[in-house]
Amino acid sequence: MAHSGETNNTESNTRELKDASFSDLLSRVVKEGGLIVIIGFAVFLLLALTGYDNRDPGWSHLGYQPEARNFTGYVGAWLADLSLSVFGLAAWLIPLMLFLPALRFMLRSHVALLDGIPFMMLRITGAILVLLSLATLAATHLSNADGQLPFSMGGLVGQAVSDLAVSLFSLIGSSVVLWTALLFGLTLLLELSWSQLLEQLGKAVFGLGTKLKPAPRVTAAPEESNPYASEDEEKRNLLRAAARHGPSDSLIQADPAAVSPRSARREPVFSQPAAETGNQPFDDSLPEFKAGSAPLISAPDELIKTAQKPSAVTSTTMEMSPEDVFQAGGQAASRISDTVDPEFSHGSDPLAGIDSEAADRKSLKVVPLSEAHTPMKDSELGLDHITPAARKRQPRRKIPSMDLLDAPELKQGHCYSDEQLEQMSRLLESKLKDFGIVAEVVEVNPGPVITRFEMQPAPGVKASRITNLARDLARSMAVMSVRVVEVIAGKSVIGIEIPNEERQMVRLSEVLNSKPYKEASSKLTLGLGNDIAGNPVVANLAKMPHLLVAGTTGSGKSVGVNAMLLSLLFKATPDEVRLMLVDPKMLELSIYEGIPHLLAPVITDMKEAAGGLRWCVAEMERRYKLMSKMGVRNIAGYNDKVTEARERGAPLLDPLWNPEEEGLPSDAPAPYLETLPYIVVCIDEFADMMMVVGKKVEELIARIAQKARAAGIHLILATQRPSVDVITGLIKANIPTRIGFQVSSKIDSRTVLDQSGAEHLLGNGDMLYLPAGSSLPNRVHGAFVSDDEVHRVVEAWKKIGAPDYLITDLSDVVEGGGGFAGGDSDDEQDALYDDAVAFVTETRKASISSVQRKLKIGYNRAARMIESMEAAGVVTQAGHNGAREVLAPPPPKD
Ligand SMILES: Nc1ncnc2c1ncn2[C@@H]1O[C@H](COP(=O)(O)OP(=O)(O)OP(=O)(O)O)[C@@H](O)[C@H]1O
């Protein structure tokens, strides 16, 4: 029985054993088979990634070559493309992440699967975090400009998370979040203790240093010479003891399967061969540690450099004195701050290079100039709007239609692409850095003609230093010219204006059909062009009240003057505005010959031009007298009064009427007063006039400029020679509004605008408009008007009416002989001068018109003789009402 009992026992044991070995076998087969499949897949993927060729057909594209070059074939090419498309560079981690748990699983053969599930979940979370954060960091900081990878360096997932993170945390904030997520993920994935890792690293480096160079300070007698070293050693001993006896790392302690012998046994981690630790029951520490460094090894070069940096710092500090250690620490800290603050980054530091490059890319804010630019205010342009009531009251006037002008082209100027803007921003920063200027592009404003880069200079950088580099910047950006705007109203940045590849032309019809022109109440409204954002710029000449236009030949000055004149011709009838055009070149303004607005035929002779100016002075004085008699302050008030009286049915009589002076009986009735037109004197080449007529013209212009505003006489002086002998101090002081087209030098720009800038304009109508009393010029892209358009408008006006010239005695001035020829000629040489003096001293009347009538000469000649009498002390200066006293005694009677 006993025997049979024994036999039974043995049988059941054998059955149990059989059962046990079968389940064991099954589980082993499942485990090991699964393991082999996983490792096999990991190896395949690794090979596929290694053989990746972006021209192969794949998941993201059909392929640029029919045959897959990948040595794992079509499937490998497809798989590599898929993983790189999704995760970018981080795809290289996938084989590793498959291999690692497989290895761990193999080593922990006795741990039940269920027991490991919480830890598996932790590791999977860690793996996902590492994968995502690495992909995102790669997408954020690394450029895929060469297109090595299908989408971005971080793949579709990395790019999406990067965009979200940067929008939520900004570039710097998201970098911090991502690095934190990466380190946290690594901690979960590798069950890593950072304090131990650092300790081991330090130890390894220390050991290496000792081996390579027996540094006396540290290695020879560490206890004596380096108190820090001995302290460190003590700390480590304490830590070691604590690790042996108690919990040192919560994570490691929490995971019984992962209780790392590293915490109990530190030294062997690097020095002990794997074989010694391989048979330890829970020992997965060694592969785990190796794996801990593995992702960094397979990561891109930049990341490797990044990871190696701190250890490099450590290795040097180990051989230094304590002071050196602090210094090196400071340097390392400053290097880190460099990476954070691009203002202080050093070009030589690759880490800083990567960060600052990325900062440029991500912080680049593109805002169109139409949103970023503040248009000029109406007050700056002197614009008053016509009220709807006033518009209704306006009598119907005959003015040609604006349809005569060419319609604007629909073609838009070609702006730079986002990538180009990004590259240009970086180029600008690096070029400035080459010149020792730290500045960051904070915003880019593309416009129709130029693109403005707004730069924030580092504290202490003077804007003028950047201005002085305008030419160098233009050269390095390969553009025609670069203008630096030192002050942008309402912003603390400096603007760098770079011309677009293709420029949009501004047509006059576009400006004149705009609301500001149409609604402007002034008859002297000028359409200038569009500002940099494309808003129309329309200004009121009446408020300027005189305008100086300068620009080198071909800069668009004549086109600009034509645009201004056409603006007047579309706004005013000859009753409202009269023109005196002076055109020494005999080609630009002669086209206007015959329009009813002309006061005299277009003047091409400089001596006649001086006569015209003299007429203006006389007219100005006459208007002053009229205004003072009527008790009004300006021509607008005068015209209102005359119109109102006329409308009341009680028209006003001329208060200055002197029938005797006209040779009429004393009871001849005075004529009714008429409204006075504004007078615009436009001189196309003002330098020629200065050359031929000399000082006198300067005085006449100064005189008109000083007083003519109230009398409604306005000057537009244009010159292509903006030198100080042409634009003299006297003229500049009296002509406050300036337009600078492109000029050839900084000095010329200063002469016109009192500041540099016009030398960096683009030509072809690009101008700087400096309103009176302002020091900030406004860039305007001038309106283009062709000769054909001018011709059409002129013809239309000629059909409406013939000119009624008010200045008739221009030739008289020339006939007068010695007059203006030679500029400072002596007017006393006039053959009739003695007769004039005799007449004035006899009648005790120093009136130009009486001399004119008595001697039967033109107004100008008489005026010059009176001026000569003033110079000779025969008569006094004209008083505020234009009257002069006669000082010289009457001639002795024969
Ligand atoms: N606003 C503009 N837009 C586009 N092109 C322009 C504009 N103004 C001028 N241009 C171009 O520049 C050329 C020269 O212009 P313009 O004749 O006005 O120069 P300028 O300064 O008067 O020269 P010059 O003193 O020799 O007469 C014009 O023929 C035209 O092609």
Short mmCIF file of C-alpha atoms in Angstrom, two decimals, residues 354-778:
data_model
loop_
_atom_site.label_atom_id
_atom_site.label_comp_id
_atom_site.label_asym_id
_atom_site.label_seq_id
_atom_site.Cartn_x
_atom_site.Cartn_y
_atom_site.Cartn_z
CA ILE A 354 20.61 77.51 -31.98
CA ASP A 355 18.50 79.27 -29.40
CA SER A 356 18.81 82.71 -30.85
CA GLU A 357 18.07 81.42 -34.35
CA ALA A 358 14.96 79.79 -33.09
CA ALA A 359 14.06 82.90 -31.14
CA ASP A 360 14.24 84.90 -34.37
CA ARG A 361 12.06 82.44 -36.12
CA LYS A 362 9.43 82.16 -33.49
CA SER A 363 9.28 85.72 -32.23
CA LEU A 364 8.95 87.13 -35.74
CA LYS A 365 5.67 88.95 -35.73
CA VAL A 366 4.42 89.89 -39.16
CA VAL A 367 1.90 92.73 -39.10
CA PRO A 368 1.02 94.47 -42.38
CA LEU A 369 1.87 98.16 -42.49
CA SER A 370 -1.81 98.86 -43.10
CA GLU A 371 -2.32 97.84 -39.46
CA ALA A 372 0.99 98.93 -37.95
CA HIS A 373 1.41 102.35 -39.54
CA THR A 374 -0.30 105.43 -38.15
CA PRO A 375 -1.39 107.65 -41.04
CA MET A 376 -0.62 111.37 -40.86
CA LYS A 377 -3.21 113.40 -39.06
CA ASP A 378 -5.40 115.93 -40.84
CA SER A 379 -3.90 118.63 -38.64
CA GLU A 380 -0.41 117.78 -39.92
CA LEU A 381 -1.64 117.96 -43.50
CA GLY A 382 -3.67 121.11 -42.85
CA LEU A 383 -6.85 119.47 -44.10
CA ASP A 384 -10.30 120.87 -43.41
CA HIS A 385 -13.31 118.90 -44.54
CA ILE A 386 -16.03 120.41 -46.56
CA THR A 387 -19.37 120.08 -44.79
CA PRO A 388 -22.26 118.53 -46.73
CA ALA A 389 -24.16 121.82 -46.32
CA ALA A 390 -21.30 123.81 -47.79
CA ARG A 391 -21.04 121.33 -50.63
CA LYS A 392 -24.71 121.88 -51.45
CA ARG A 393 -24.29 125.66 -51.36
CA GLN A 394 -21.38 125.50 -53.79
CA PRO A 395 -22.31 126.91 -57.21
CA ARG A 396 -22.01 124.49 -60.09
CA ARG A 397 -18.59 124.94 -61.55
CA LYS A 398 -17.12 123.67 -64.74
CA ILE A 399 -14.19 121.41 -63.94
CA PRO A 400 -12.92 118.59 -66.16
CA SER A 401 -13.74 115.06 -65.12
CA MET A 402 -11.21 112.90 -63.35
CA ASP A 403 -11.91 110.22 -65.89
CA LEU A 404 -9.24 111.95 -67.95
CA LEU A 405 -6.69 110.33 -65.68
CA ASP A 406 -5.50 106.77 -66.17
CA ALA A 407 -7.12 104.29 -63.83
CA PRO A 408 -4.89 102.66 -61.21
CA GLU A 409 -3.40 99.32 -62.12
CA LEU A 410 -4.76 96.34 -60.31
CA LYS A 411 -1.33 94.75 -60.06
CA GLN A 412 -0.11 94.53 -56.50
CA GLY A 413 3.49 95.07 -55.48
CA HIS A 414 5.30 91.84 -54.72
CA CYS A 415 5.97 91.41 -51.03
CA TYR A 416 8.48 89.02 -49.51
CA SER A 417 7.39 85.56 -48.40
CA ASP A 418 7.33 84.70 -44.71
CA GLU A 419 10.50 82.64 -45.11
CA GLN A 420 12.27 85.53 -46.80
CA LEU A 421 11.15 87.90 -44.05
CA GLU A 422 12.48 85.48 -41.50
CA GLN A 423 15.82 85.12 -43.25
CA MET A 424 16.11 88.87 -43.76
CA SER A 425 15.40 89.50 -40.09
CA ARG A 426 18.13 87.11 -39.11
CA LEU A 427 20.49 88.60 -41.65
CA LEU A 428 19.78 92.10 -40.36
CA GLU A 429 20.49 91.05 -36.80
CA SER A 430 23.67 89.25 -37.70
CA LYS A 431 24.90 92.07 -39.90
CA LEU A 432 24.33 94.56 -37.11
CA LYS A 433 26.09 92.19 -34.75
CA ASP A 434 29.07 92.16 -37.12
CA PHE A 435 29.26 95.89 -36.55
CA GLY A 436 29.00 95.42 -32.82
CA ILE A 437 25.34 96.41 -32.54
CA VAL A 438 22.99 94.15 -30.67
CA ALA A 439 19.41 94.59 -31.86
CA GLU A 440 16.49 92.25 -32.32
CA VAL A 441 13.82 92.30 -35.00
CA VAL A 442 10.57 92.39 -33.04
CA GLU A 443 8.09 92.96 -35.83
CA VAL A 444 7.99 93.00 -39.60
CA ASN A 445 5.53 95.21 -41.47
CA PRO A 446 5.14 94.43 -45.16
CA GLY A 447 3.70 97.29 -47.23
CA PRO A 448 2.96 97.90 -50.91
CA VAL A 449 6.34 99.43 -51.72
CA ILE A 450 8.61 98.80 -48.75
CA THR A 451 8.79 96.38 -45.86
CA ARG A 452 9.59 97.79 -42.45
CA PHE A 453 11.59 95.77 -39.95
CA GLU A 454 11.05 97.06 -36.44
CA MET A 455 14.18 96.56 -34.38
CA GLN A 456 14.60 96.81 -30.64
CA PRO A 457 18.17 97.83 -29.97
CA ALA A 458 19.91 96.69 -26.80
CA PRO A 459 20.05 99.37 -24.10
CA GLY A 460 22.69 101.96 -24.85
CA VAL A 461 22.70 101.50 -28.63
CA LYS A 462 22.38 104.84 -30.38
CA ALA A 463 19.97 104.89 -33.32
CA SER A 464 22.40 107.02 -35.30
CA ARG A 465 24.91 104.16 -35.30
CA ILE A 466 22.40 102.04 -37.19
CA THR A 467 21.58 104.94 -39.52
CA ASN A 468 25.22 105.24 -40.44
CA LEU A 469 25.20 101.60 -41.51
CA ALA A 470 22.29 102.02 -43.95
CA ARG A 471 24.49 101.56 -46.99
CA ASP A 472 26.28 98.53 -45.58
CA LEU A 473 22.96 96.98 -44.68
CA ALA A 474 21.62 97.62 -48.19
CA ARG A 475 24.68 95.91 -49.63
CA SER A 476 24.42 92.88 -47.40
CA MET A 477 20.67 92.57 -47.98
CA ALA A 478 21.30 92.94 -51.74
CA VAL A 479 18.70 95.71 -52.07
CA MET A 480 18.89 99.10 -53.72
CA SER A 481 18.72 101.09 -50.54
CA VAL A 482 17.79 100.83 -46.90
CA ARG A 483 16.34 103.69 -44.90
CA VAL A 484 16.65 103.73 -41.16
CA VAL A 485 13.80 105.45 -39.34
CA GLU A 486 15.22 106.51 -36.01
CA VAL A 487 11.90 107.49 -34.51
CA ILE A 488 8.56 105.84 -35.19
CA ALA A 489 5.85 107.87 -33.50
CA GLY A 490 4.33 105.98 -30.59
CA LYS A 491 6.88 103.15 -30.60
CA SER A 492 10.21 102.53 -28.92
CA VAL A 493 11.69 100.70 -31.87
CA ILE A 494 13.85 101.68 -34.80
CA GLY A 495 12.46 101.05 -38.27
CA ILE A 496 14.50 99.65 -41.12
CA GLU A 497 12.73 100.12 -44.43
CA ILE A 498 13.68 97.71 -47.18
CA PRO A 499 12.26 98.01 -50.69
CA ASN A 500 10.02 95.22 -51.94
CA GLU A 501 11.15 93.07 -54.82
CA GLU A 502 8.51 94.61 -57.02
CA ARG A 503 7.02 98.01 -56.36
CA GLN A 504 3.43 98.98 -56.68
CA MET A 505 2.90 102.16 -58.70
CA VAL A 506 0.63 104.82 -57.22
CA ARG A 507 -1.55 106.54 -59.81
CA LEU A 508 -2.74 110.10 -59.36
CA SER A 509 -6.32 109.02 -60.11
CA GLU A 510 -6.13 106.74 -57.06
CA VAL A 511 -5.17 109.63 -54.79
CA LEU A 512 -7.56 112.19 -56.28
CA ASN A 513 -10.49 109.79 -56.07
CA SER A 514 -9.79 109.17 -52.40
CA LYS A 515 -12.03 110.49 -49.66
CA PRO A 516 -9.47 112.91 -48.17
CA TYR A 517 -9.05 114.73 -51.50
CA LYS A 518 -12.71 114.74 -52.35
CA GLU A 519 -13.76 115.96 -48.94
CA ALA A 520 -11.04 118.57 -48.53
CA SER A 521 -12.53 122.04 -48.51
CA SER A 522 -9.39 123.91 -49.54
CA LYS A 523 -9.02 124.88 -53.18
CA LEU A 524 -5.31 124.36 -52.74
CA THR A 525 -5.49 120.68 -51.91
CA LEU A 526 -2.54 118.71 -53.27
CA GLY A 527 -2.58 114.98 -53.89
CA LEU A 528 0.92 113.79 -53.09
CA GLY A 529 0.74 110.01 -53.20
CA ASN A 530 0.31 107.14 -50.77
CA ASP A 531 2.02 106.61 -47.47
CA ILE A 532 4.01 103.43 -46.77
CA ALA A 533 0.84 101.63 -45.75
CA GLY A 534 -1.01 102.63 -48.92
CA ASN A 535 -3.17 105.40 -47.39
CA PRO A 536 -3.60 108.45 -49.63
CA VAL A 537 -1.60 111.52 -48.58
CA VAL A 538 -3.33 114.75 -49.43
CA ALA A 539 -2.09 118.08 -48.08
CA ASN A 540 -3.31 121.66 -48.06
CA LEU A 541 -0.93 124.13 -49.69
CA ALA A 542 -2.82 127.02 -48.08
CA LYS A 543 -1.65 125.85 -44.66
CA MET A 544 1.90 124.93 -45.64
CA PRO A 545 1.93 127.88 -46.78
CA HIS A 546 4.90 127.47 -49.14
CA LEU A 547 6.59 124.33 -50.33
CA LEU A 548 10.16 123.51 -51.21
CA VAL A 549 10.68 120.44 -53.38
CA ALA A 550 14.15 119.06 -53.94
CA GLY A 551 15.48 115.94 -55.55
CA THR A 552 18.20 114.84 -57.87
CA THR A 553 17.53 114.51 -61.57
CA GLY A 554 15.29 111.54 -62.31
CA SER A 555 14.00 111.32 -58.76
CA GLY A 556 10.43 112.08 -59.80
CA LYS A 557 10.33 115.75 -58.95
CA SER A 558 8.71 116.92 -62.16
CA VAL A 559 6.13 114.14 -61.99
CA GLY A 560 5.47 115.22 -58.40
CA VAL A 561 5.02 118.87 -59.41
CA ASN A 562 2.68 117.81 -62.23
CA ALA A 563 0.63 115.76 -59.78
CA MET A 564 0.34 118.82 -57.52
CA LEU A 565 -0.70 121.10 -60.38
CA LEU A 566 -3.30 118.63 -61.63
CA SER A 567 -4.62 118.36 -58.06
CA LEU A 568 -5.19 122.13 -58.19
CA LEU A 569 -6.76 121.94 -61.63
CA PHE A 570 -9.29 119.33 -60.49
CA LYS A 571 -10.28 121.35 -57.46
CA ALA A 572 -10.37 124.98 -58.55
CA THR A 573 -11.62 127.19 -61.35
CA PRO A 574 -9.56 130.17 -62.62
CA ASP A 575 -11.70 132.43 -60.42
CA GLU A 576 -10.50 130.52 -57.40
CA VAL A 577 -6.86 129.76 -58.15
CA ARG A 578 -4.43 131.43 -60.50
CA LEU A 579 -1.08 130.03 -61.46
CA MET A 580 2.22 131.60 -62.31
CA LEU A 581 4.46 128.92 -63.80
CA VAL A 582 8.18 129.38 -64.19
CA ASP A 583 9.95 126.78 -66.30
CA PRO A 584 13.56 127.50 -67.13
CA LYS A 585 14.00 124.07 -68.74
CA MET A 586 11.27 125.01 -71.18
CA LEU A 587 9.83 121.55 -71.21
CA GLU A 588 8.27 120.54 -67.95
CA LEU A 589 5.65 123.22 -67.31
CA SER A 590 5.28 124.56 -70.84
CA ILE A 591 2.69 121.86 -71.35
CA TYR A 592 0.26 124.02 -69.31
CA GLU A 593 0.46 126.88 -71.77
CA GLY A 594 -2.99 128.18 -72.58
CA ILE A 595 -4.98 127.05 -69.56
CA PRO A 596 -7.32 129.71 -68.14
CA HIS A 597 -5.65 129.60 -64.70
CA LEU A 598 -2.47 131.27 -65.88
CA LEU A 599 -1.65 134.78 -64.65
CA ALA A 600 0.86 135.13 -67.46
CA PRO A 601 2.13 132.85 -70.19
CA VAL A 602 4.43 130.16 -68.80
CA ILE A 603 7.64 132.02 -67.95
CA THR A 604 10.81 130.53 -69.34
CA ASP A 605 13.07 133.58 -69.09
CA MET A 606 14.58 134.06 -65.67
CA LYS A 607 14.56 137.81 -65.84
CA GLU A 608 10.85 137.69 -66.58
CA ALA A 609 10.47 135.30 -63.69
CA ALA A 610 11.91 137.92 -61.35
CA GLY A 611 9.42 140.36 -62.86
CA GLY A 612 6.65 137.91 -62.07
CA LEU A 613 7.78 137.71 -58.47
CA ARG A 614 7.88 141.47 -58.24
CA TRP A 615 4.31 141.56 -59.52
CA CYS A 616 3.41 139.11 -56.76
CA VAL A 617 4.95 141.41 -54.16
CA ALA A 618 2.92 144.35 -55.49
CA GLU A 619 -0.23 142.23 -55.59
CA MET A 620 0.46 141.10 -52.07
CA GLU A 621 0.73 144.68 -50.90
CA ARG A 622 -2.44 145.67 -52.75
CA ARG A 623 -4.29 142.76 -51.12
CA TYR A 624 -3.02 143.76 -47.69
CA LYS A 625 -4.35 147.26 -48.19
CA LEU A 626 -7.70 145.90 -49.34
CA MET A 627 -7.93 143.53 -46.42
CA SER A 628 -7.07 146.22 -43.92
CA LYS A 629 -9.73 148.52 -45.40
CA MET A 630 -12.28 145.72 -45.21
CA GLY A 631 -11.27 144.77 -41.69
CA VAL A 632 -10.54 141.14 -42.50
CA ARG A 633 -7.50 139.11 -41.63
CA ASN A 634 -7.07 136.98 -44.67
CA ILE A 635 -8.17 136.34 -48.19
CA ALA A 636 -10.77 133.79 -47.12
CA GLY A 637 -12.40 136.40 -44.86
CA TYR A 638 -12.22 138.95 -47.66
CA ASN A 639 -13.81 136.60 -50.20
CA ASP A 640 -16.55 135.65 -47.75
CA LYS A 641 -17.36 139.30 -47.15
CA VAL A 642 -17.46 140.16 -50.86
CA THR A 643 -19.60 137.11 -51.70
CA GLU A 644 -21.96 137.73 -48.83
CA ALA A 645 -22.47 141.39 -49.83
CA ARG A 646 -23.06 140.35 -53.42
CA GLU A 647 -25.59 137.73 -52.30
CA ARG A 648 -27.31 140.36 -50.18
CA GLY A 649 -27.67 142.48 -53.31
CA ALA A 650 -25.40 145.19 -51.95
CA PRO A 651 -22.07 144.62 -53.66
CA LEU A 652 -19.09 146.40 -52.10
CA LEU A 653 -17.21 149.18 -53.86
CA ASP A 654 -13.42 149.22 -54.19
CA PRO A 655 -12.21 151.19 -51.15
CA LEU A 656 -8.84 151.89 -52.78
CA TRP A 657 -10.35 153.57 -55.81
CA ASN A 658 -8.44 156.68 -56.82
CA PRO A 659 -9.86 157.99 -60.11
CA GLU A 660 -7.13 160.62 -60.44
CA GLU A 661 -4.43 157.98 -60.42
CA GLU A 662 -6.28 156.29 -63.24
CA GLY A 663 -6.54 159.60 -65.10
CA LEU A 664 -10.29 159.71 -64.64
CA PRO A 665 -12.49 162.54 -63.39
CA SER A 666 -12.68 162.64 -59.62
CA ASP A 667 -16.35 161.71 -59.63
CA ALA A 668 -15.84 158.51 -61.66
CA PRO A 669 -17.68 155.72 -59.81
CA ALA A 670 -15.62 153.09 -58.02
CA PRO A 671 -15.87 149.54 -59.41
CA TYR A 672 -17.44 146.74 -57.41
CA LEU A 673 -15.10 144.45 -55.50
CA GLU A 674 -14.50 140.98 -56.89
CA THR A 675 -13.38 137.91 -54.97
CA LEU A 676 -9.65 137.36 -55.08
CA PRO A 677 -8.22 134.13 -56.44
CA TYR A 678 -5.46 132.29 -54.61
CA ILE A 679 -2.18 132.63 -56.46
CA VAL A 680 0.23 129.72 -56.73
CA VAL A 681 3.68 130.48 -58.02
CA CYS A 682 5.42 127.34 -59.17
CA ILE A 683 9.07 127.52 -60.12
CA ASP A 684 10.39 124.28 -61.58
CA GLU A 685 14.12 124.97 -61.46
CA PHE A 686 14.63 127.49 -58.83
CA ALA A 687 18.45 127.18 -58.87
CA ASP A 688 18.57 128.61 -62.41
CA MET A 689 16.69 131.67 -61.25
CA MET A 690 19.08 132.19 -58.37
CA MET A 691 22.01 131.91 -60.77
CA VAL A 692 20.68 134.35 -63.33
CA VAL A 693 18.93 136.89 -61.17
CA GLY A 694 20.96 136.51 -58.00
CA LYS A 695 20.33 137.98 -54.59
CA LYS A 696 17.29 139.97 -55.65
CA VAL A 697 15.24 136.84 -56.26
CA GLU A 698 16.13 135.56 -52.81
CA GLU A 699 14.86 138.78 -51.27
CA LEU A 700 11.67 138.73 -53.34
CA ILE A 701 10.97 135.12 -52.39
CA ALA A 702 11.67 135.84 -48.74
CA ARG A 703 9.34 138.80 -48.88
CA ILE A 704 6.52 136.83 -50.47
CA ALA A 705 7.12 133.88 -48.19
CA GLN A 706 7.00 136.00 -45.06
CA LYS A 707 3.80 137.85 -45.77
CA ALA A 708 1.89 136.24 -48.59
CA ARG A 709 0.03 133.62 -46.61
CA ALA A 710 -2.79 135.92 -45.55
CA ALA A 711 -2.90 137.42 -49.05
CA GLY A 712 -3.43 133.98 -50.58
CA ILE A 713 -0.16 133.80 -52.50
CA HIS A 714 1.73 130.52 -52.20
CA LEU A 715 5.03 129.30 -53.55
CA ILE A 716 6.09 125.90 -54.81
CA LEU A 717 9.82 125.97 -55.44
CA ALA A 718 11.49 122.94 -56.97
CA THR A 719 15.16 122.35 -57.44
CA GLN A 720 17.45 119.55 -58.39
CA ARG A 721 20.41 121.26 -56.80
CA PRO A 722 19.67 121.37 -53.10
CA SER A 723 22.87 123.14 -52.13
CA VAL A 724 23.17 125.92 -49.58
CA ASP A 725 23.81 128.56 -52.23
CA VAL A 726 20.41 127.74 -53.77
CA ILE A 727 18.40 126.90 -50.68
CA THR A 728 19.82 129.70 -48.60
CA GLY A 729 19.17 130.24 -44.93
CA LEU A 730 16.79 133.07 -45.78
CA ILE A 731 14.70 130.89 -48.09
CA LYS A 732 14.75 127.92 -45.73
CA ALA A 733 13.65 130.03 -42.81
CA ASN A 734 10.64 131.24 -44.77
CA ILE A 735 9.57 128.02 -46.48
CA PRO A 736 8.74 125.63 -43.70
CA THR A 737 7.20 122.71 -45.61
CA ARG A 738 9.62 120.56 -47.55
CA ILE A 739 9.50 117.55 -49.80
CA GLY A 740 12.70 115.65 -50.36
CA PHE A 741 12.80 113.24 -53.29
CA GLN A 742 15.90 111.10 -53.66
CA VAL A 743 19.04 113.21 -53.32
CA SER A 744 22.63 112.24 -53.93
CA SER A 745 24.12 112.86 -50.52
CA LYS A 746 23.44 113.14 -46.84
CA ILE A 747 24.45 116.80 -47.00
CA ASP A 748 21.82 117.51 -49.66
CA SER A 749 19.23 115.74 -47.54
CA ARG A 750 20.20 117.93 -44.57
CA THR A 751 19.89 121.04 -46.73
CA VAL A 752 16.33 120.14 -47.70
CA LEU A 753 14.97 118.39 -44.64
CA ASP A 754 17.42 119.40 -41.92
CA GLN A 755 18.18 115.70 -41.50
CA SER A 756 19.54 112.77 -43.46
CA GLY A 757 17.27 110.17 -45.02
CA ALA A 758 16.41 111.43 -48.51
CA GLU A 759 19.64 109.92 -49.81
CA HIS A 760 18.24 106.47 -48.96
CA LEU A 761 15.03 106.88 -50.96
CA LEU A 762 14.28 104.73 -53.97
CA GLY A 763 13.81 107.38 -56.66
CA ASN A 764 10.83 107.22 -59.02
CA GLY A 765 8.64 109.40 -56.87
CA ASP A 766 9.67 108.07 -53.45
CA MET A 767 9.67 111.12 -51.17
CA LEU A 768 9.90 112.38 -47.62
CA TYR A 769 7.27 114.92 -46.67
CA LEU A 770 8.20 117.20 -43.81
CA PRO A 771 5.23 119.27 -42.64
CA ALA A 772 5.83 122.75 -41.26
CA GLY A 773 6.90 122.73 -37.64
CA SER A 774 7.60 119.00 -37.59
CA SER A 775 10.90 117.24 -37.37
CA LEU A 776 9.59 113.81 -38.36
CA PRO A 777 9.48 113.35 -42.10
CA ASN A 778 6.81 111.06 -43.54
#
